[in-house]
């Protein structure tokens, strides 16, 4: 569809299929804080020598502070280890390799239905069978929470369950704080292993608020893994920077876990690329760069919220009677719009508006210049 979009000669074509953040001008810019950090790095760098297998220790610390906060008991008691991976994808793949190695044959990975399309192939490539648990109810345009809880209760003990830490891709629906607590109850009762895909920290409700689900899972005392990505919240898509964090009951277990993670990394890519991790560490360790970066993440998040509201308002203004108000309660860049595959096809063929067949919209692809045309076209197809 990307190719079709490129070939489309219509100057007013609208691209809502992409997976990257777009600003009001339709660009995916370099963060100002990132540029400043890069200038510092360029000036101070003295070698391009290999990093260690798990990456730089300063990076691991910065990532843990960002997830848990420096004062969190997991950090204080050194119950977590973090390895720098090439992107969130790398973190997920190393998690798959690690879990296959440690949990052995027979365990499965359970993914939400729907989920990010790459999840299945990543775990299958690690040799782990993949199953699905219900997540979304298209009828009510909401989380299928009852079904989710009841499905979790039937997953065999010791299996791995993948959750999106925040900003569920593709639906945009996250569990509430109370729902996270219920999820944790079942996880504990069934002795399941949570693996959290954390690709959108800061794009939902805020850098701290978006960790709420993860921190609730941590309170259960169980072991878990977190696959962070800095592609979106630092705009570092092509630098391939992410991290795998393993949370365990004791510092000794954490240390042993890192040994296994390193063995997995060694046979996959040996050691990570440095530049992206240096940027993230430089920004997070410098009070002024960090403050600037936080402002930029806030700008992104607020723009997404603004576009959600504008989209819903404009649809109403253009006379659409169907209720799209749920779009305002979704979080993150993506939204299951509820548009059917036929409507999506009409939008593409008659209006040069590109939306995935599932109806998933990248809300960041909407801006003040295209929202009227978009909503008029939607009004004509619903
Ligand atoms: N998980 C989810 C849910 C994603 O949407 C993405 C990026 N599209 C990733 C992981 C992977 O991110 P990265 O580019 O850092 O590998």
mmCIF file of C-alpha atoms and ligand atoms in Angstrom:
data_model
loop_
_atom_site.group_PDB
_atom_site.id
_atom_site.type_symbol
_atom_site.label_atom_id
_atom_site.label_comp_id
_atom_site.label_asym_id
_atom_site.label_seq_id
_atom_site.Cartn_x
_atom_site.Cartn_y
_atom_site.Cartn_z
ATOM 1 C CA UNK A 1 0.000 0.000 0.000
ATOM 2 C CA UNK A 2 2.980 2.219 0.671
ATOM 3 C CA UNK A 3 4.042 1.759 -2.961
ATOM 4 C CA UNK A 4 0.523 2.490 -4.173
ATOM 5 C CA UNK A 5 0.532 5.685 -2.088
ATOM 6 C CA UNK A 6 3.855 6.777 -3.614
ATOM 7 C CA UNK A 7 2.558 6.204 -7.140
ATOM 8 C CA UNK A 8 -0.745 8.035 -6.537
ATOM 9 C CA UNK A 9 -0.516 11.318 -8.533
ATOM 10 C CA UNK A 10 -3.238 13.095 -6.472
ATOM 11 C CA UNK A 11 -1.521 16.098 -4.818
ATOM 12 C CA UNK A 12 -4.041 15.977 -1.953
ATOM 13 C CA UNK A 13 -3.471 12.300 -1.085
ATOM 14 C CA UNK A 14 -3.465 11.506 2.644
ATOM 15 C CA UNK A 15 -1.261 8.852 4.224
ATOM 16 C CA UNK A 16 -2.647 7.400 7.465
ATOM 17 C CA UNK A 17 -0.911 4.013 7.126
ATOM 18 C CA UNK A 18 2.601 4.909 8.271
ATOM 19 C CA UNK A 19 3.954 3.737 11.620
ATOM 20 C CA UNK A 20 5.960 6.865 12.404
ATOM 21 C CA UNK A 21 5.089 10.138 14.134
ATOM 22 C CA UNK A 22 4.239 13.091 11.880
ATOM 23 C CA UNK A 23 4.211 16.704 12.999
ATOM 24 C CA UNK A 24 1.717 19.369 11.855
ATOM 25 C CA UNK A 25 3.619 19.707 8.556
ATOM 26 C CA UNK A 26 3.578 15.972 7.884
ATOM 27 C CA UNK A 27 7.287 15.575 8.739
ATOM 28 C CA UNK A 28 9.092 13.119 11.050
ATOM 29 C CA UNK A 29 11.654 15.579 12.428
ATOM 30 C CA UNK A 30 14.850 15.011 14.429
ATOM 31 C CA UNK A 31 14.265 16.036 18.064
ATOM 32 C CA UNK A 32 16.081 19.253 19.006
ATOM 33 C CA UNK A 33 17.487 17.532 22.119
ATOM 34 C CA UNK A 34 18.796 14.703 19.914
ATOM 35 C CA UNK A 35 20.602 17.141 17.594
ATOM 36 C CA UNK A 36 22.229 18.853 20.564
ATOM 37 C CA UNK A 37 23.277 15.523 22.076
ATOM 38 C CA UNK A 38 24.751 14.439 18.729
ATOM 39 C CA UNK A 39 26.871 17.587 18.544
ATOM 40 C CA UNK A 40 28.261 16.838 22.001
ATOM 41 C CA UNK A 41 28.927 13.197 21.092
ATOM 42 C CA UNK A 42 30.721 14.156 17.874
ATOM 43 C CA UNK A 43 32.970 16.549 19.783
ATOM 44 C CA UNK A 44 33.773 14.192 22.629
ATOM 45 C CA UNK A 45 33.943 10.787 20.924
ATOM 46 C CA UNK A 46 37.459 9.316 20.868
ATOM 47 C CA UNK A 47 36.899 5.747 19.655
ATOM 48 C CA UNK A 48 34.565 3.530 17.689
ATOM 49 C CA UNK A 49 35.677 0.454 19.590
ATOM 50 C CA UNK A 50 33.124 -2.334 20.191
ATOM 51 C CA UNK A 51 30.667 -1.938 23.030
ATOM 52 C CA UNK A 52 30.310 -4.840 25.442
ATOM 53 C CA UNK A 53 27.691 -7.469 24.577
ATOM 54 C CA UNK A 54 25.002 -5.885 26.751
ATOM 55 C CA UNK A 55 25.941 -2.308 25.805
ATOM 56 C CA UNK A 56 27.001 0.614 27.982
ATOM 57 C CA UNK A 57 26.293 0.464 31.745
ATOM 58 C CA UNK A 58 25.297 4.182 31.771
ATOM 59 C CA UNK A 59 22.664 3.418 29.166
ATOM 60 C CA UNK A 60 21.280 0.506 31.199
ATOM 61 C CA UNK A 61 21.013 2.779 34.251
ATOM 62 C CA UNK A 62 19.352 5.574 32.274
ATOM 63 C CA UNK A 63 16.792 3.124 30.851
ATOM 64 C CA UNK A 64 15.969 1.706 34.281
ATOM 65 C CA UNK A 65 15.567 5.203 35.775
ATOM 66 C CA UNK A 66 13.239 6.107 32.920
ATOM 67 C CA UNK A 67 11.062 3.051 33.466
ATOM 68 C CA UNK A 68 11.042 2.647 37.254
ATOM 69 C CA UNK A 69 12.408 5.941 38.602
ATOM 70 C CA UNK A 70 15.784 6.054 40.421
ATOM 71 C CA UNK A 71 14.221 5.431 43.828
ATOM 72 C CA UNK A 72 12.211 2.354 42.908
ATOM 73 C CA UNK A 73 13.021 -0.736 44.974
ATOM 74 C CA UNK A 74 13.773 -2.774 41.851
ATOM 75 C CA UNK A 75 16.545 -0.298 41.007
ATOM 76 C CA UNK A 76 17.742 0.086 44.596
ATOM 77 C CA UNK A 77 17.910 -3.668 45.149
ATOM 78 C CA UNK A 78 19.458 -4.249 41.703
ATOM 79 C CA UNK A 79 16.735 -6.720 40.827
ATOM 80 C CA UNK A 80 16.711 -5.745 37.150
ATOM 81 C CA UNK A 81 19.279 -6.021 34.391
ATOM 82 C CA UNK A 82 19.108 -4.169 31.101
ATOM 83 C CA UNK A 83 20.752 -4.934 27.788
ATOM 84 C CA UNK A 84 20.883 -2.463 24.917
ATOM 85 C CA UNK A 85 19.276 -3.998 21.815
ATOM 86 C CA UNK A 86 18.827 -2.798 18.218
ATOM 87 C CA UNK A 87 15.364 -1.266 18.613
ATOM 88 C CA UNK A 88 12.333 -2.650 20.384
ATOM 89 C CA UNK A 89 12.260 -5.385 17.738
ATOM 90 C CA UNK A 90 15.725 -6.521 18.839
ATOM 91 C CA UNK A 91 14.576 -6.536 22.470
ATOM 92 C CA UNK A 92 11.555 -8.695 21.627
ATOM 93 C CA UNK A 93 13.645 -11.120 19.610
ATOM 94 C CA UNK A 94 16.259 -11.472 22.378
ATOM 95 C CA UNK A 95 13.405 -11.945 24.869
ATOM 96 C CA UNK A 96 12.117 -14.752 22.617
ATOM 97 C CA UNK A 97 15.573 -16.366 22.411
ATOM 98 C CA UNK A 98 16.041 -16.061 26.188
ATOM 99 C CA UNK A 99 12.622 -17.486 27.027
ATOM 100 C CA UNK A 100 13.068 -20.378 24.626
ATOM 101 C CA UNK A 101 16.421 -21.096 26.264
ATOM 102 C CA UNK A 102 15.220 -20.765 29.882
ATOM 103 C CA UNK A 103 11.647 -21.979 29.775
ATOM 104 C CA UNK A 104 12.378 -24.729 27.283
ATOM 105 C CA UNK A 105 10.056 -26.655 25.051
ATOM 106 C CA UNK A 106 6.333 -26.551 25.439
ATOM 107 C CA UNK A 107 5.856 -22.937 26.534
ATOM 108 C CA UNK A 108 3.894 -20.634 24.280
ATOM 109 C CA UNK A 109 3.719 -16.886 23.806
ATOM 110 C CA UNK A 110 0.205 -15.409 24.019
ATOM 111 C CA UNK A 111 -0.446 -12.247 22.018
ATOM 112 C CA UNK A 112 -3.411 -9.898 22.127
ATOM 113 C CA UNK A 113 -5.845 -10.223 19.243
ATOM 114 C CA UNK A 114 -5.143 -7.970 17.383
ATOM 115 C CA UNK A 115 -1.534 -6.956 17.921
ATOM 116 C CA UNK A 116 1.442 -5.405 16.096
ATOM 117 C CA UNK A 117 1.803 -7.701 13.051
ATOM 118 C CA UNK A 118 5.523 -8.358 13.671
ATOM 119 C CA UNK A 119 4.960 -9.971 17.091
ATOM 120 C CA UNK A 120 3.976 -13.377 15.677
ATOM 121 C CA UNK A 121 6.951 -13.712 13.282
ATOM 122 C CA UNK A 122 9.439 -12.544 15.947
ATOM 123 C CA UNK A 123 8.506 -15.250 18.458
ATOM 124 C CA UNK A 124 8.027 -17.939 15.842
ATOM 125 C CA UNK A 125 11.554 -17.176 14.623
ATOM 126 C CA UNK A 126 12.767 -17.838 18.176
ATOM 127 C CA UNK A 127 11.063 -21.233 18.056
ATOM 128 C CA UNK A 128 8.178 -20.333 20.381
ATOM 129 C CA UNK A 129 4.620 -21.258 19.390
ATOM 130 C CA UNK A 130 2.252 -18.294 19.316
ATOM 131 C CA UNK A 131 -1.342 -18.151 20.591
ATOM 132 C CA UNK A 132 -3.908 -15.358 20.878
ATOM 133 C CA UNK A 133 -6.010 -13.950 23.699
ATOM 134 C CA UNK A 134 -9.064 -11.728 23.061
ATOM 135 C CA UNK A 135 -8.450 -8.026 23.511
ATOM 136 C CA UNK A 136 -10.797 -5.899 21.455
ATOM 137 C CA UNK A 137 -14.560 -5.904 20.948
ATOM 138 C CA UNK A 138 -15.458 -4.343 17.568
ATOM 139 C CA UNK A 139 -19.153 -4.197 18.513
ATOM 140 C CA UNK A 140 -18.672 -1.872 21.463
ATOM 141 C CA UNK A 141 -15.403 -0.350 20.155
ATOM 142 C CA UNK A 142 -13.725 -1.059 23.494
ATOM 143 C CA UNK A 143 -11.448 -3.442 25.341
ATOM 144 C CA UNK A 144 -12.979 -6.936 25.553
ATOM 145 C CA UNK A 145 -12.035 -6.999 29.211
ATOM 146 C CA UNK A 146 -14.260 -9.819 30.505
ATOM 147 C CA UNK A 147 -13.104 -12.093 27.667
ATOM 148 C CA UNK A 148 -9.490 -11.087 28.248
ATOM 149 C CA UNK A 149 -9.614 -11.963 31.955
ATOM 150 C CA UNK A 150 -11.384 -15.230 31.369
ATOM 151 C CA UNK A 151 -8.901 -16.214 28.604
ATOM 152 C CA UNK A 152 -5.914 -15.376 30.837
ATOM 153 C CA UNK A 153 -7.421 -17.652 33.489
ATOM 154 C CA UNK A 154 -7.237 -20.581 31.050
ATOM 155 C CA UNK A 155 -3.671 -20.090 29.826
ATOM 156 C CA UNK A 156 -1.442 -22.971 30.973
ATOM 157 C CA UNK A 157 0.856 -22.148 33.884
ATOM 158 C CA UNK A 158 4.332 -20.817 33.035
ATOM 159 C CA UNK A 159 3.313 -19.642 29.556
ATOM 160 C CA UNK A 160 4.376 -16.178 28.419
ATOM 161 C CA UNK A 161 1.825 -13.397 27.937
ATOM 162 C CA UNK A 162 2.740 -10.310 25.955
ATOM 163 C CA UNK A 163 1.130 -6.999 26.934
ATOM 164 C CA UNK A 164 1.554 -3.569 25.414
ATOM 165 C CA UNK A 165 2.829 -1.323 28.234
ATOM 166 C CA UNK A 166 0.777 1.590 26.878
ATOM 167 C CA UNK A 167 -0.706 2.901 23.616
ATOM 168 C CA UNK A 168 -1.803 -0.508 22.324
ATOM 169 C CA UNK A 169 -0.889 -0.872 18.655
ATOM 170 C CA UNK A 170 -3.155 -1.149 16.626
ATOM 171 C CA UNK A 171 -6.304 -0.490 18.701
ATOM 172 C CA UNK A 172 -5.320 2.494 20.897
ATOM 173 C CA UNK A 173 -7.187 0.926 23.848
ATOM 174 C CA UNK A 174 -5.247 0.345 27.107
ATOM 175 C CA UNK A 175 -6.459 -1.254 30.346
ATOM 176 C CA UNK A 176 -7.368 1.192 33.137
ATOM 177 C CA UNK A 177 -5.433 1.146 36.439
ATOM 178 C CA UNK A 178 -8.144 -1.022 37.990
ATOM 179 C CA UNK A 179 -8.103 -3.402 35.024
ATOM 180 C CA UNK A 180 -4.302 -3.723 35.287
ATOM 181 C CA UNK A 181 -4.767 -4.781 38.922
ATOM 182 C CA UNK A 182 -7.208 -7.487 37.841
ATOM 183 C CA UNK A 183 -4.824 -8.645 35.121
ATOM 184 C CA UNK A 184 -2.004 -8.881 37.675
ATOM 185 C CA UNK A 185 -4.212 -11.002 39.947
ATOM 186 C CA UNK A 186 -4.719 -13.591 37.198
ATOM 187 C CA UNK A 187 -1.035 -13.483 36.181
ATOM 188 C CA UNK A 188 -0.049 -14.270 39.750
ATOM 189 C CA UNK A 189 -2.704 -16.956 40.254
ATOM 190 C CA UNK A 190 -1.812 -18.721 37.011
ATOM 191 C CA UNK A 191 1.955 -18.244 37.396
ATOM 192 C CA UNK A 192 2.199 -16.669 33.948
ATOM 193 C CA UNK A 193 5.249 -14.805 32.679
ATOM 194 C CA UNK A 194 4.537 -11.213 31.566
ATOM 195 C CA UNK A 195 6.528 -9.756 28.701
ATOM 196 C CA UNK A 196 5.834 -6.077 28.125
ATOM 197 C CA UNK A 197 6.282 -4.388 24.783
ATOM 198 C CA UNK A 198 6.979 -0.777 25.718
ATOM 199 C CA UNK A 199 7.349 1.114 22.445
ATOM 200 C CA UNK A 200 5.406 4.298 23.239
ATOM 201 C CA UNK A 201 6.402 5.568 26.703
ATOM 202 C CA UNK A 202 5.314 9.214 26.925
ATOM 203 C CA UNK A 203 2.888 9.167 24.002
ATOM 204 C CA UNK A 204 -0.160 8.054 25.993
ATOM 205 C CA UNK A 205 -0.756 10.043 29.198
ATOM 206 C CA UNK A 206 2.810 11.054 30.131
ATOM 207 C CA UNK A 207 6.278 9.607 30.702
ATOM 208 C CA UNK A 208 5.420 8.576 34.278
ATOM 209 C CA UNK A 209 1.716 7.780 33.850
ATOM 210 C CA UNK A 210 2.442 5.419 30.970
ATOM 211 C CA UNK A 211 4.448 3.130 33.283
ATOM 212 C CA UNK A 212 1.459 2.532 35.569
ATOM 213 C CA UNK A 213 0.623 -0.905 34.110
ATOM 214 C CA UNK A 214 4.243 -2.055 34.290
ATOM 215 C CA UNK A 215 4.639 -0.893 37.886
ATOM 216 C CA UNK A 216 1.432 -2.717 38.828
ATOM 217 C CA UNK A 217 2.854 -5.896 37.280
ATOM 218 C CA UNK A 218 6.106 -5.345 39.208
ATOM 219 C CA UNK A 219 4.225 -5.106 42.519
ATOM 220 C CA UNK A 220 3.073 -8.701 42.097
ATOM 221 C CA UNK A 221 6.654 -9.732 42.884
ATOM 222 C CA UNK A 222 6.725 -11.902 39.778
ATOM 223 C CA UNK A 223 9.465 -12.009 37.199
ATOM 224 C CA UNK A 224 8.893 -10.122 34.000
ATOM 225 C CA UNK A 225 10.596 -8.622 30.986
ATOM 226 C CA UNK A 226 10.256 -5.224 29.355
ATOM 227 C CA UNK A 227 11.157 -4.527 25.720
ATOM 228 C CA UNK A 228 11.664 -0.752 25.388
ATOM 229 C CA UNK A 229 11.938 1.118 22.119
ATOM 230 C CA UNK A 230 13.236 4.665 21.658
ATOM 231 C CA UNK A 231 12.209 4.842 18.022
ATOM 232 C CA UNK A 232 9.081 6.906 18.714
ATOM 233 C CA UNK A 233 9.719 8.848 21.918
ATOM 234 C CA UNK A 234 13.211 9.972 20.767
ATOM 235 C CA UNK A 235 12.440 9.832 17.030
ATOM 236 C CA UNK A 236 15.463 7.519 16.653
ATOM 237 C CA UNK A 237 13.853 5.132 14.169
ATOM 238 C CA UNK A 238 16.912 4.471 12.031
ATOM 239 C CA UNK A 239 19.452 4.404 14.859
ATOM 240 C CA UNK A 240 17.950 1.135 16.118
ATOM 241 C CA UNK A 241 17.938 1.763 19.836
ATOM 242 C CA UNK A 242 15.950 -0.221 22.341
ATOM 243 C CA UNK A 243 16.505 -2.220 25.524
ATOM 244 C CA UNK A 244 15.575 -5.495 27.134
ATOM 245 C CA UNK A 245 15.067 -5.272 30.899
ATOM 246 C CA UNK A 246 14.666 -8.441 32.964
ATOM 247 C CA UNK A 247 13.092 -8.028 36.415
ATOM 248 C CA UNK A 248 13.775 -10.844 38.879
ATOM 249 C CA UNK A 249 13.219 -11.529 42.624
ATOM 250 C CA UNK A 250 16.864 -11.033 43.684
ATOM 251 C CA UNK A 251 20.080 -9.374 42.496
ATOM 252 C CA UNK A 252 21.696 -12.830 42.131
ATOM 253 C CA UNK A 253 18.971 -14.072 39.803
ATOM 254 C CA UNK A 254 19.211 -10.823 37.840
ATOM 255 C CA UNK A 255 22.944 -11.317 37.415
ATOM 256 C CA UNK A 256 22.434 -14.895 36.214
ATOM 257 C CA UNK A 257 19.695 -13.753 33.819
ATOM 258 C CA UNK A 258 22.066 -11.218 32.256
ATOM 259 C CA UNK A 259 24.520 -14.045 31.580
ATOM 260 C CA UNK A 260 21.883 -15.852 29.534
ATOM 261 C CA UNK A 261 20.750 -12.675 27.769
ATOM 262 C CA UNK A 262 24.372 -12.058 26.756
ATOM 263 C CA UNK A 263 24.659 -15.554 25.296
ATOM 264 C CA UNK A 264 21.557 -14.899 23.187
ATOM 265 C CA UNK A 265 22.911 -11.541 21.985
ATOM 266 C CA UNK A 266 26.337 -12.997 21.194
ATOM 267 C CA UNK A 267 24.881 -15.423 18.678
ATOM 268 C CA UNK A 268 22.445 -12.900 17.158
ATOM 269 C CA UNK A 269 24.418 -9.693 16.571
ATOM 270 C CA UNK A 270 27.401 -9.938 18.947
ATOM 271 C CA UNK A 271 27.105 -6.420 20.376
ATOM 272 C CA UNK A 272 24.872 -3.407 19.799
ATOM 273 C CA UNK A 273 25.347 -0.264 17.647
ATOM 274 C CA UNK A 274 26.546 2.636 19.798
ATOM 275 C CA UNK A 275 25.225 5.880 18.368
ATOM 276 C CA UNK A 276 21.544 5.718 19.363
ATOM 277 C CA UNK A 277 22.318 4.588 22.898
ATOM 278 C CA UNK A 278 24.847 7.399 23.292
ATOM 279 C CA UNK A 279 22.177 9.885 22.258
ATOM 280 C CA UNK A 280 19.607 8.502 24.701
ATOM 281 C CA UNK A 281 22.149 8.408 27.550
ATOM 282 C CA UNK A 282 23.454 11.923 26.810
ATOM 283 C CA UNK A 283 19.914 13.344 26.759
ATOM 284 C CA UNK A 284 18.683 11.535 29.869
ATOM 285 C CA UNK A 285 21.840 12.277 31.898
ATOM 286 C CA UNK A 286 21.895 16.001 31.131
ATOM 287 C CA UNK A 287 19.322 18.023 33.105
ATOM 288 C CA UNK A 288 18.945 20.650 30.360
ATOM 289 C CA UNK A 289 18.729 18.203 27.425
ATOM 290 C CA UNK A 290 16.379 16.000 29.402
ATOM 291 C CA UNK A 291 14.064 18.927 30.175
ATOM 292 C CA UNK A 292 14.047 19.893 26.486
ATOM 293 C CA UNK A 293 13.359 16.322 25.400
ATOM 294 C CA UNK A 294 10.457 16.039 27.868
ATOM 295 C CA UNK A 295 8.946 19.187 26.374
ATOM 296 C CA UNK A 296 9.242 17.697 22.892
ATOM 297 C CA UNK A 297 7.565 14.445 23.973
ATOM 298 C CA UNK A 298 4.812 16.516 25.588
ATOM 299 C CA UNK A 299 4.349 18.470 22.348
ATOM 300 C CA UNK A 300 3.968 15.203 20.425
ATOM 301 C CA UNK A 301 1.490 13.776 22.891
ATOM 302 C CA UNK A 302 -0.558 16.958 23.010
ATOM 303 C CA UNK A 303 -0.638 17.197 19.235
ATOM 304 C CA UNK A 304 -1.957 13.644 19.011
ATOM 305 C CA UNK A 305 -4.664 14.414 21.593
ATOM 306 C CA UNK A 306 -5.571 17.606 19.728
ATOM 307 C CA UNK A 307 -5.873 15.730 16.432
ATOM 308 C CA UNK A 308 -8.098 13.092 18.056
ATOM 309 C CA UNK A 309 -10.457 15.808 19.304
ATOM 310 C CA UNK A 310 -10.384 17.726 16.014
ATOM 311 C CA UNK A 311 -11.064 14.541 14.028
ATOM 312 C CA UNK A 312 -14.118 13.659 16.133
ATOM 313 C CA UNK A 313 -15.414 17.267 16.006
ATOM 314 C CA UNK A 314 -14.947 17.558 12.246
ATOM 315 C CA UNK A 315 -16.694 14.247 11.572
ATOM 316 C CA UNK A 316 -19.689 15.584 13.466
ATOM 317 C CA UNK A 317 -19.477 18.922 11.660
ATOM 318 C CA UNK A 318 -19.509 17.117 8.286
ATOM 319 C CA UNK A 319 -22.752 15.401 9.251
ATOM 320 C CA UNK A 320 -21.472 11.925 10.154
ATOM 321 C CA UNK A 321 -24.085 10.368 12.427
ATOM 322 C CA UNK A 322 -22.064 7.303 13.388
ATOM 323 C CA UNK A 323 -20.540 7.727 16.848
ATOM 324 C CA UNK A 324 -16.752 8.134 16.619
ATOM 325 C CA UNK A 325 -16.341 9.671 20.085
ATOM 326 C CA UNK A 326 -14.412 6.588 21.300
ATOM 327 C CA UNK A 327 -11.448 7.873 19.270
ATOM 328 C CA UNK A 328 -10.885 10.543 21.911
ATOM 329 C CA UNK A 329 -10.514 7.971 24.676
ATOM 330 C CA UNK A 330 -7.906 5.907 22.822
ATOM 331 C CA UNK A 331 -4.235 6.546 23.529
ATOM 332 C CA UNK A 332 -1.085 6.787 21.470
ATOM 333 C CA UNK A 333 -0.533 7.260 17.795
ATOM 334 C CA UNK A 334 -2.906 4.606 16.524
ATOM 335 C CA UNK A 335 -6.621 4.257 16.449
ATOM 336 C CA UNK A 336 -8.928 1.483 15.407
ATOM 337 C CA UNK A 337 -11.364 3.755 13.611
ATOM 338 C CA UNK A 338 -14.188 1.269 13.151
ATOM 339 C CA UNK A 339 -14.157 1.912 9.380
ATOM 340 C CA UNK A 340 -14.867 -1.315 7.476
ATOM 341 C CA UNK A 341 -12.553 -2.729 4.811
ATOM 342 C CA UNK A 342 -15.076 -1.703 2.120
ATOM 343 C CA UNK A 343 -15.127 1.876 3.390
ATOM 344 C CA UNK A 344 -11.337 1.890 3.562
ATOM 345 C CA UNK A 345 -11.175 0.681 -0.040
ATOM 346 C CA UNK A 346 -13.554 3.433 -1.200
ATOM 347 C CA UNK A 347 -11.501 6.045 0.629
ATOM 348 C CA UNK A 348 -8.406 4.850 -1.187
ATOM 349 C CA UNK A 349 -9.920 4.439 -4.640
ATOM 350 C CA UNK A 350 -12.111 7.531 -4.725
ATOM 351 C CA UNK A 351 -10.351 9.943 -2.382
ATOM 352 C CA UNK A 352 -6.655 8.911 -2.319
ATOM 353 C CA UNK A 353 -6.870 8.440 1.447
ATOM 354 C CA UNK A 354 -4.755 5.533 2.628
ATOM 355 C CA UNK A 355 -5.873 3.570 5.719
ATOM 356 C CA UNK A 356 -5.053 -0.049 6.598
ATOM 357 C CA UNK A 357 -7.728 -2.654 5.798
ATOM 358 C CA UNK A 358 -8.255 -3.183 9.534
ATOM 359 C CA UNK A 359 -9.365 0.463 9.793
ATOM 360 C CA UNK A 360 -6.242 1.428 11.782
ATOM 361 C CA UNK A 361 -5.418 5.113 11.434
ATOM 362 C CA UNK A 362 -2.172 6.828 12.353
ATOM 363 C CA UNK A 363 -3.668 9.841 14.135
ATOM 364 C CA UNK A 364 -0.366 11.724 13.765
ATOM 365 C CA UNK A 365 -0.969 11.671 9.983
ATOM 366 C CA UNK A 366 -3.905 14.051 10.528
ATOM 367 C CA UNK A 367 -3.200 17.795 10.518
ATOM 368 C CA UNK A 368 -5.046 21.100 10.252
ATOM 369 C CA UNK A 369 -4.565 21.113 6.464
ATOM 370 C CA UNK A 370 -5.985 17.673 5.684
ATOM 371 C CA UNK A 371 -8.624 17.118 8.375
ATOM 372 C CA UNK A 372 -11.496 18.768 6.460
ATOM 373 C CA UNK A 373 -10.885 16.760 3.297
ATOM 374 C CA UNK A 374 -10.454 13.590 5.349
ATOM 375 C CA UNK A 375 -13.712 14.029 7.262
ATOM 376 C CA UNK A 376 -15.694 15.001 4.152
ATOM 377 C CA UNK A 377 -14.477 11.831 2.454
ATOM 378 C CA UNK A 378 -15.351 9.704 5.483
ATOM 379 C CA UNK A 379 -18.801 11.330 5.581
ATOM 380 C CA UNK A 380 -19.304 10.258 1.975
ATOM 381 C CA UNK A 381 -18.432 6.585 2.597
ATOM 382 C CA UNK A 382 -20.023 5.762 5.959
HETATM 383 N N1 LIG B 1 6.366 -2.839 19.285
HETATM 384 C C1 LIG B 1 5.374 -2.118 18.770
HETATM 385 C C2 LIG B 1 4.000 -2.273 19.329
HETATM 386 C C3 LIG B 1 5.625 -1.243 17.727
HETATM 387 O O1 LIG B 1 4.607 -0.528 17.211
HETATM 388 C C4 LIG B 1 6.944 -1.117 17.232
HETATM 389 C C5 LIG B 1 7.281 -0.159 16.127
HETATM 390 N N2 LIG B 1 6.398 -0.039 15.106
HETATM 391 C C6 LIG B 1 7.942 -1.904 17.795
HETATM 392 C C7 LIG B 1 7.613 -2.740 18.837
HETATM 393 C C8 LIG B 1 9.359 -1.913 17.287
HETATM 394 O O2 LIG B 1 10.040 -0.761 17.410
HETATM 395 P P1 LIG B 1 11.509 -0.572 16.860
HETATM 396 O O3 LIG B 1 11.415 0.259 15.642
HETATM 397 O O4 LIG B 1 12.208 0.120 17.986
HETATM 398 O O5 LIG B 1 12.102 -1.911 16.585
#
